CSV table of C-alpha atoms in Angstrom, one decimal:
chain,number,residue,atom,x,y,z
A,1,UNK,CA,88.3,120.6,74.5
A,2,UNK,CA,84.6,120.7,74.0
A,3,UNK,CA,82.2,119.7,76.8
A,4,UNK,CA,80.7,117.0,74.5
A,5,UNK,CA,84.1,115.4,74.0
A,6,UNK,CA,85.0,115.8,77.7
A,7,UNK,CA,82.0,113.7,78.7
A,8,UNK,CA,83.3,110.8,76.7
A,9,UNK,CA,86.8,110.9,78.1
A,10,UNK,CA,87.8,108.7,81.0
A,11,UNK,CA,89.3,110.5,84.0
A,12,UNK,CA,93.1,110.5,83.8
A,13,UNK,CA,95.1,108.3,86.0
A,14,UNK,CA,97.4,110.1,88.5
A,15,UNK,CA,101.1,109.4,88.1
A,16,UNK,CA,102.1,106.2,90.0
A,17,UNK,CA,98.7,104.5,89.9
A,18,UNK,CA,97.4,101.8,87.6
A,19,UNK,CA,93.9,100.2,87.4
A,20,UNK,CA,92.4,97.8,88.1
A,21,UNK,CA,93.5,97.4,91.6
A,22,UNK,CA,93.4,93.7,92.6
A,23,UNK,CA,92.6,92.6,96.1
A,24,UNK,CA,94.5,89.6,97.4
A,25,UNK,CA,91.9,88.9,100.1
A,26,UNK,CA,88.8,90.8,101.0
A,27,UNK,CA,86.6,90.9,104.1
A,28,UNK,CA,83.5,93.1,103.9
A,29,UNK,CA,80.5,93.5,106.2
A,30,UNK,CA,77.8,96.2,105.6
A,31,UNK,CA,74.5,97.3,107.0
A,32,UNK,CA,71.6,99.1,105.4
A,33,UNK,CA,69.1,101.5,106.9
A,34,UNK,CA,65.8,102.8,105.5
A,35,UNK,CA,64.6,106.3,106.5
A,36,UNK,CA,61.0,107.2,106.0
A,37,UNK,CA,60.5,110.5,107.7
A,38,UNK,CA,60.3,113.6,105.5
A,39,UNK,CA,62.8,115.6,107.6
A,40,UNK,CA,65.3,112.7,107.3
A,41,UNK,CA,64.8,112.7,103.6
A,42,UNK,CA,65.7,116.4,103.5
A,43,UNK,CA,68.8,115.7,105.7
A,44,UNK,CA,70.0,113.0,103.3
A,45,UNK,CA,69.5,115.4,100.3
A,46,UNK,CA,71.5,118.0,102.2
A,47,UNK,CA,74.4,115.5,102.7
A,48,UNK,CA,74.6,115.1,98.9
A,49,UNK,CA,74.2,118.8,98.1
A,50,UNK,CA,77.2,119.7,100.4
A,51,UNK,CA,79.5,117.5,98.2
A,52,UNK,CA,81.4,118.7,95.2
A,53,UNK,CA,80.2,115.8,93.1
A,54,UNK,CA,77.3,114.6,95.3
A,55,UNK,CA,75.3,117.6,94.2
A,56,UNK,CA,74.8,115.8,90.9
A,57,UNK,CA,73.3,112.8,92.7
A,58,UNK,CA,69.9,112.1,94.1
A,59,UNK,CA,69.0,109.6,96.9
A,60,UNK,CA,67.6,106.3,95.8
A,61,UNK,CA,64.0,105.8,96.9
A,62,UNK,CA,62.6,102.3,97.8
A,63,UNK,CA,58.8,102.4,98.3
A,64,UNK,CA,59.1,105.9,99.8
A,65,UNK,CA,62.2,105.2,101.9
A,66,UNK,CA,65.8,106.5,101.3
A,67,UNK,CA,68.7,104.2,102.2
A,68,UNK,CA,71.9,104.9,104.2
A,69,UNK,CA,74.6,102.3,104.5
A,70,UNK,CA,77.9,101.7,106.2
A,71,UNK,CA,80.5,99.0,105.6
A,72,UNK,CA,83.8,97.8,107.0
A,73,UNK,CA,86.5,96.5,104.8
A,74,UNK,CA,89.8,94.6,105.6
A,75,UNK,CA,91.8,93.7,102.5
A,76,UNK,CA,95.3,92.6,101.5
A,77,UNK,CA,97.2,93.5,98.4
A,78,UNK,CA,100.4,92.2,96.8
A,79,UNK,CA,102.8,94.6,95.1
A,80,UNK,CA,105.9,94.0,93.1
A,81,UNK,CA,108.1,95.4,95.9
A,82,UNK,CA,105.9,94.7,99.0
A,83,UNK,CA,102.5,94.1,100.5
A,84,UNK,CA,99.8,96.1,102.1
A,85,UNK,CA,97.0,95.5,104.6
A,86,UNK,CA,94.2,98.1,104.8
A,87,UNK,CA,91.2,98.7,106.9
A,88,UNK,CA,88.5,101.2,106.1
A,89,UNK,CA,84.8,102.1,106.8
A,90,UNK,CA,82.6,103.7,104.3
A,91,UNK,CA,79.6,105.8,105.3
A,92,UNK,CA,77.3,106.0,102.2
A,93,UNK,CA,74.1,107.3,100.8
A,94,UNK,CA,72.5,104.9,98.2
A,95,UNK,CA,72.1,107.3,95.3
A,96,UNK,CA,72.0,107.6,91.5
A,97,UNK,CA,73.0,110.4,89.1
A,98,UNK,CA,70.2,112.9,88.9
A,99,UNK,CA,70.6,113.1,85.1
A,100,UNK,CA,70.0,109.3,84.9
A,101,UNK,CA,66.8,109.3,86.9
A,102,UNK,CA,64.9,108.1,83.8
A,103,UNK,CA,67.0,104.9,83.8
A,104,UNK,CA,66.6,104.0,87.5
A,105,UNK,CA,64.3,101.0,87.9
A,106,UNK,CA,61.5,101.1,90.5
A,107,UNK,CA,62.7,98.5,93.1
A,108,UNK,CA,61.8,97.4,96.5
A,109,UNK,CA,64.7,97.4,99.0
A,110,UNK,CA,64.8,93.6,98.9
A,111,UNK,CA,65.1,93.6,95.1
A,112,UNK,CA,67.9,96.2,95.4
A,113,UNK,CA,69.7,94.0,98.0
A,114,UNK,CA,69.5,91.1,95.7
A,115,UNK,CA,71.3,93.0,92.9
A,116,UNK,CA,68.3,93.4,90.6
A,117,UNK,CA,69.3,96.9,89.4
A,118,UNK,CA,70.9,95.7,86.2
A,119,UNK,CA,71.5,99.3,85.1
A,120,UNK,CA,73.9,99.7,88.1
A,121,UNK,CA,72.8,103.3,88.3
A,122,UNK,CA,72.1,102.8,92.0
A,123,UNK,CA,75.3,102.9,94.0
A,124,UNK,CA,77.1,104.2,97.1
A,125,UNK,CA,77.8,108.0,97.3
A,126,UNK,CA,80.6,108.0,99.9
A,127,UNK,CA,80.0,110.7,102.4
A,128,UNK,CA,82.9,109.8,104.6
A,129,UNK,CA,85.6,107.1,104.5
A,130,UNK,CA,87.8,106.3,107.5
A,131,UNK,CA,91.1,104.5,106.5
A,132,UNK,CA,94.3,103.5,108.2
A,133,UNK,CA,96.6,103.4,105.1
A,134,UNK,CA,98.3,106.5,103.6
A,135,UNK,CA,98.6,105.0,100.2
A,136,UNK,CA,95.0,103.9,100.2
A,137,UNK,CA,93.9,107.4,101.2
A,138,UNK,CA,96.0,108.9,98.4
A,139,UNK,CA,94.6,106.5,95.9
A,140,UNK,CA,91.0,107.0,97.1
A,141,UNK,CA,91.3,110.8,96.9
A,142,UNK,CA,93.2,111.1,93.6
A,143,UNK,CA,91.7,108.2,91.7
A,144,UNK,CA,88.1,108.1,92.9
A,145,UNK,CA,87.4,111.5,94.5
A,146,UNK,CA,86.7,109.9,97.9
A,147,UNK,CA,86.3,112.0,101.1
A,148,UNK,CA,88.9,109.8,102.8
A,149,UNK,CA,90.5,110.5,106.2
A,150,UNK,CA,93.1,108.8,108.4
A,151,UNK,CA,91.8,106.7,111.3
A,152,UNK,CA,92.8,103.7,113.4
A,153,UNK,CA,90.9,100.4,113.9
A,154,UNK,CA,90.6,97.5,116.3
A,155,UNK,CA,88.7,94.5,115.1
A,156,UNK,CA,87.5,91.1,116.2
A,157,UNK,CA,86.4,89.1,113.2
A,158,UNK,CA,84.9,85.6,112.6
A,159,UNK,CA,87.8,84.1,110.6
A,160,UNK,CA,88.8,80.4,110.6
A,161,UNK,CA,92.0,81.0,112.7
A,162,UNK,CA,90.1,82.9,115.3
A,163,UNK,CA,87.3,80.4,115.6
A,164,UNK,CA,89.6,77.4,116.2
A,165,UNK,CA,90.7,79.3,119.4
A,166,UNK,CA,87.3,80.6,120.4
A,167,UNK,CA,84.4,78.7,118.8
A,168,UNK,CA,82.0,81.3,120.3
A,169,UNK,CA,83.3,83.9,117.9
A,170,UNK,CA,81.5,82.4,114.9
A,171,UNK,CA,79.6,85.1,113.1
A,172,UNK,CA,80.5,87.8,115.7
A,173,UNK,CA,82.0,91.0,114.6
A,174,UNK,CA,83.4,93.9,116.6
A,175,UNK,CA,85.1,97.0,115.0
A,176,UNK,CA,86.2,100.2,116.7
A,177,UNK,CA,87.2,103.2,114.7
A,178,UNK,CA,89.3,105.8,116.5
A,179,UNK,CA,91.9,108.5,116.2
A,180,UNK,CA,94.9,107.2,114.4
A,181,UNK,CA,97.9,106.7,116.6
A,182,UNK,CA,96.0,106.8,119.9
A,183,UNK,CA,95.5,103.1,120.4
A,184,UNK,CA,96.9,101.5,123.6
A,185,UNK,CA,99.5,98.8,123.5
A,186,UNK,CA,96.8,96.1,123.2
A,187,UNK,CA,95.2,98.0,120.3
A,188,UNK,CA,92.2,99.3,122.3
A,189,UNK,CA,90.9,102.9,122.1
A,190,UNK,CA,89.5,104.9,125.0
A,191,UNK,CA,86.0,106.3,124.6
A,192,UNK,CA,87.6,109.8,124.3
A,193,UNK,CA,89.6,108.7,121.3
A,194,UNK,CA,86.8,106.6,119.6
A,195,UNK,CA,84.8,108.0,116.7
A,196,UNK,CA,82.3,105.2,116.5
A,197,UNK,CA,82.1,101.4,116.9
A,198,UNK,CA,79.8,98.5,116.1
A,199,UNK,CA,79.2,95.0,117.3
A,200,UNK,CA,77.2,92.5,115.3
A,201,UNK,CA,76.1,88.9,116.1
A,202,UNK,CA,74.8,87.2,113.0
A,203,UNK,CA,74.9,83.7,114.5
A,204,UNK,CA,71.7,81.8,114.2
A,205,UNK,CA,70.5,84.0,111.3
A,206,UNK,CA,69.9,82.7,107.9
A,207,UNK,CA,71.5,84.3,104.9
A,208,UNK,CA,70.8,84.3,101.2
A,209,UNK,CA,73.4,84.3,98.4
A,210,UNK,CA,73.0,87.5,96.4
A,211,UNK,CA,74.7,88.8,93.2
A,212,UNK,CA,75.1,92.4,93.9
A,213,UNK,CA,78.4,93.0,92.1
A,214,UNK,CA,79.6,95.1,90.5
A,215,UNK,CA,79.0,97.8,93.1
A,216,UNK,CA,78.8,101.3,91.7
A,217,UNK,CA,80.7,103.7,93.9
A,218,UNK,CA,80.4,107.5,93.4
A,219,UNK,CA,83.2,109.8,94.3
A,220,UNK,CA,82.0,112.9,96.2
A,221,UNK,CA,84.9,114.7,97.9
A,222,UNK,CA,83.8,117.6,100.2
A,223,UNK,CA,85.3,120.9,99.1
A,224,UNK,CA,87.5,122.7,101.7
A,225,UNK,CA,88.2,126.4,101.7
A,226,UNK,CA,91.5,126.0,99.9
A,227,UNK,CA,89.9,123.9,97.2
A,228,UNK,CA,87.0,126.2,96.6
A,229,UNK,CA,88.4,127.3,93.2
A,230,UNK,CA,88.8,123.7,91.9
A,231,UNK,CA,86.2,122.0,89.8
A,232,UNK,CA,85.2,118.5,91.0
A,233,UNK,CA,83.3,116.4,88.5
A,234,UNK,CA,81.3,113.4,89.7
A,235,UNK,CA,83.1,110.0,89.3
A,236,UNK,CA,81.6,106.5,89.2
A,237,UNK,CA,83.7,103.4,89.6
A,238,UNK,CA,82.6,99.7,89.7
A,239,UNK,CA,83.9,97.4,92.4
A,240,UNK,CA,83.8,93.7,91.3
A,241,UNK,CA,83.7,91.0,94.0
A,242,UNK,CA,84.1,87.7,92.2
A,243,UNK,CA,81.7,85.7,94.3
A,244,UNK,CA,78.2,86.0,95.8
A,245,UNK,CA,77.6,88.0,99.0
A,246,UNK,CA,75.6,86.6,101.9
A,247,UNK,CA,72.6,88.9,102.6
A,248,UNK,CA,70.7,88.8,105.9
A,249,UNK,CA,67.1,90.2,106.0
A,250,UNK,CA,67.0,91.9,109.4
A,251,UNK,CA,63.5,93.3,109.3
A,252,UNK,CA,62.0,90.5,111.5
A,253,UNK,CA,63.6,89.2,114.7
A,254,UNK,CA,66.0,90.5,117.3
A,255,UNK,CA,68.4,93.4,116.8
A,256,UNK,CA,71.8,91.8,115.8
A,257,UNK,CA,73.8,95.1,115.7
A,258,UNK,CA,74.9,97.7,118.2
A,259,UNK,CA,76.2,100.9,116.8
A,260,UNK,CA,77.7,103.5,119.2
A,261,UNK,CA,79.3,106.9,118.9
A,262,UNK,CA,82.4,107.7,120.8
A,263,UNK,CA,83.5,111.0,122.3
A,264,UNK,CA,86.2,112.0,119.7
A,265,UNK,CA,85.5,114.9,117.5
A,266,UNK,CA,84.0,113.5,114.2
A,267,UNK,CA,85.9,113.4,111.0
A,268,UNK,CA,84.5,115.0,107.9
A,269,UNK,CA,80.7,114.8,107.9
A,270,UNK,CA,80.6,111.3,109.5
A,271,UNK,CA,78.6,112.5,112.5
A,272,UNK,CA,75.8,114.0,110.2
A,273,UNK,CA,75.3,110.6,108.7
A,274,UNK,CA,75.7,108.6,111.9
A,275,UNK,CA,73.3,110.7,113.8
A,276,UNK,CA,70.6,109.7,111.3
A,277,UNK,CA,71.1,105.9,111.9
A,278,UNK,CA,72.6,105.5,115.4
A,279,UNK,CA,69.2,105.0,117.1
A,280,UNK,CA,67.6,103.0,114.2
A,281,UNK,CA,67.7,99.3,113.4
A,282,UNK,CA,69.3,98.1,110.1
A,283,UNK,CA,67.0,96.4,107.6
A,284,UNK,CA,69.7,94.3,106.0
A,285,UNK,CA,73.3,93.0,106.4
A,286,UNK,CA,75.7,91.8,103.8
A,287,UNK,CA,78.9,89.9,104.2
A,288,UNK,CA,81.7,88.7,102.0
A,289,UNK,CA,84.9,86.9,103.2
A,290,UNK,CA,87.6,85.5,100.9
A,291,UNK,CA,87.9,81.8,101.4
A,292,UNK,CA,91.2,80.3,102.7
A,293,UNK,CA,93.5,79.3,99.8
A,294,UNK,CA,96.0,77.2,101.8
A,295,UNK,CA,96.3,75.7,105.3
A,296,UNK,CA,99.3,74.7,107.4
A,297,UNK,CA,98.3,71.6,109.2
A,298,UNK,CA,99.2,70.1,112.6
A,299,UNK,CA,102.6,68.4,112.7
A,300,UNK,CA,103.2,64.7,113.5
A,301,UNK,CA,106.2,62.9,115.0
A,302,UNK,CA,108.8,61.4,112.7
A,303,UNK,CA,110.4,58.1,113.8
A,304,UNK,CA,114.1,58.4,114.6
A,305,UNK,CA,114.9,54.9,113.3
């Protein structure tokens, strides 16, 4: 097969997988960071160069700043013979294919956050993905070339069922990512078994609806020694969320996010990325939560006679 023809072929689907993958419900919160320092720019470029596919990508630049981003996902899927609930966190470099640099529009960060890149060449190069589902890890690696690793989670989310019990929980998020299988009976992780965690309080902040979908996500699986002889081509896949996101401009006002590193040995190259942002303030947050589709209401007494 010629190289010219190969460029026009779609990546084959591994046996047992079909696409698109439909989400039954989807909860997603992410934070963006802008890095201005020249040494930080070089560190971000190094993160891409170390990847099998990421070496074909370049960091996006917004008025002289490169952008790192992380996001937490909780989603539900229905299958013909069962169901699945998955949690994961993506650590990303906002990037574009180097060969497509001539198509990348010149944008400010705000324009990017509002989804004004209509070429969708700007996307997430996934440097590390922590996930609690074996089948989601298998799909991520085989379908999308993701650097996906097993991890455990404990979360507190502002969902309708939680806020009826604790009204103070509105717009408050807490997620802990730790070693899979080390959580205590109540779901908590010790500091020694924690990779990283974040707490965010978006209450009182004003959001704007933005049309950022489809997100372009670039596959960039890190090559291990036993994979050194394999050839990894860059992959790009769109993620369509069928409703607007709520975007928060965090550049003015109080710090709504606390990101902390645990003491557990980092997975993959997560620490390299987290070290670049752990002491910085995010410039933007973006949130999507699937709306409820049904409700079981309070019962009432039925007369006996």
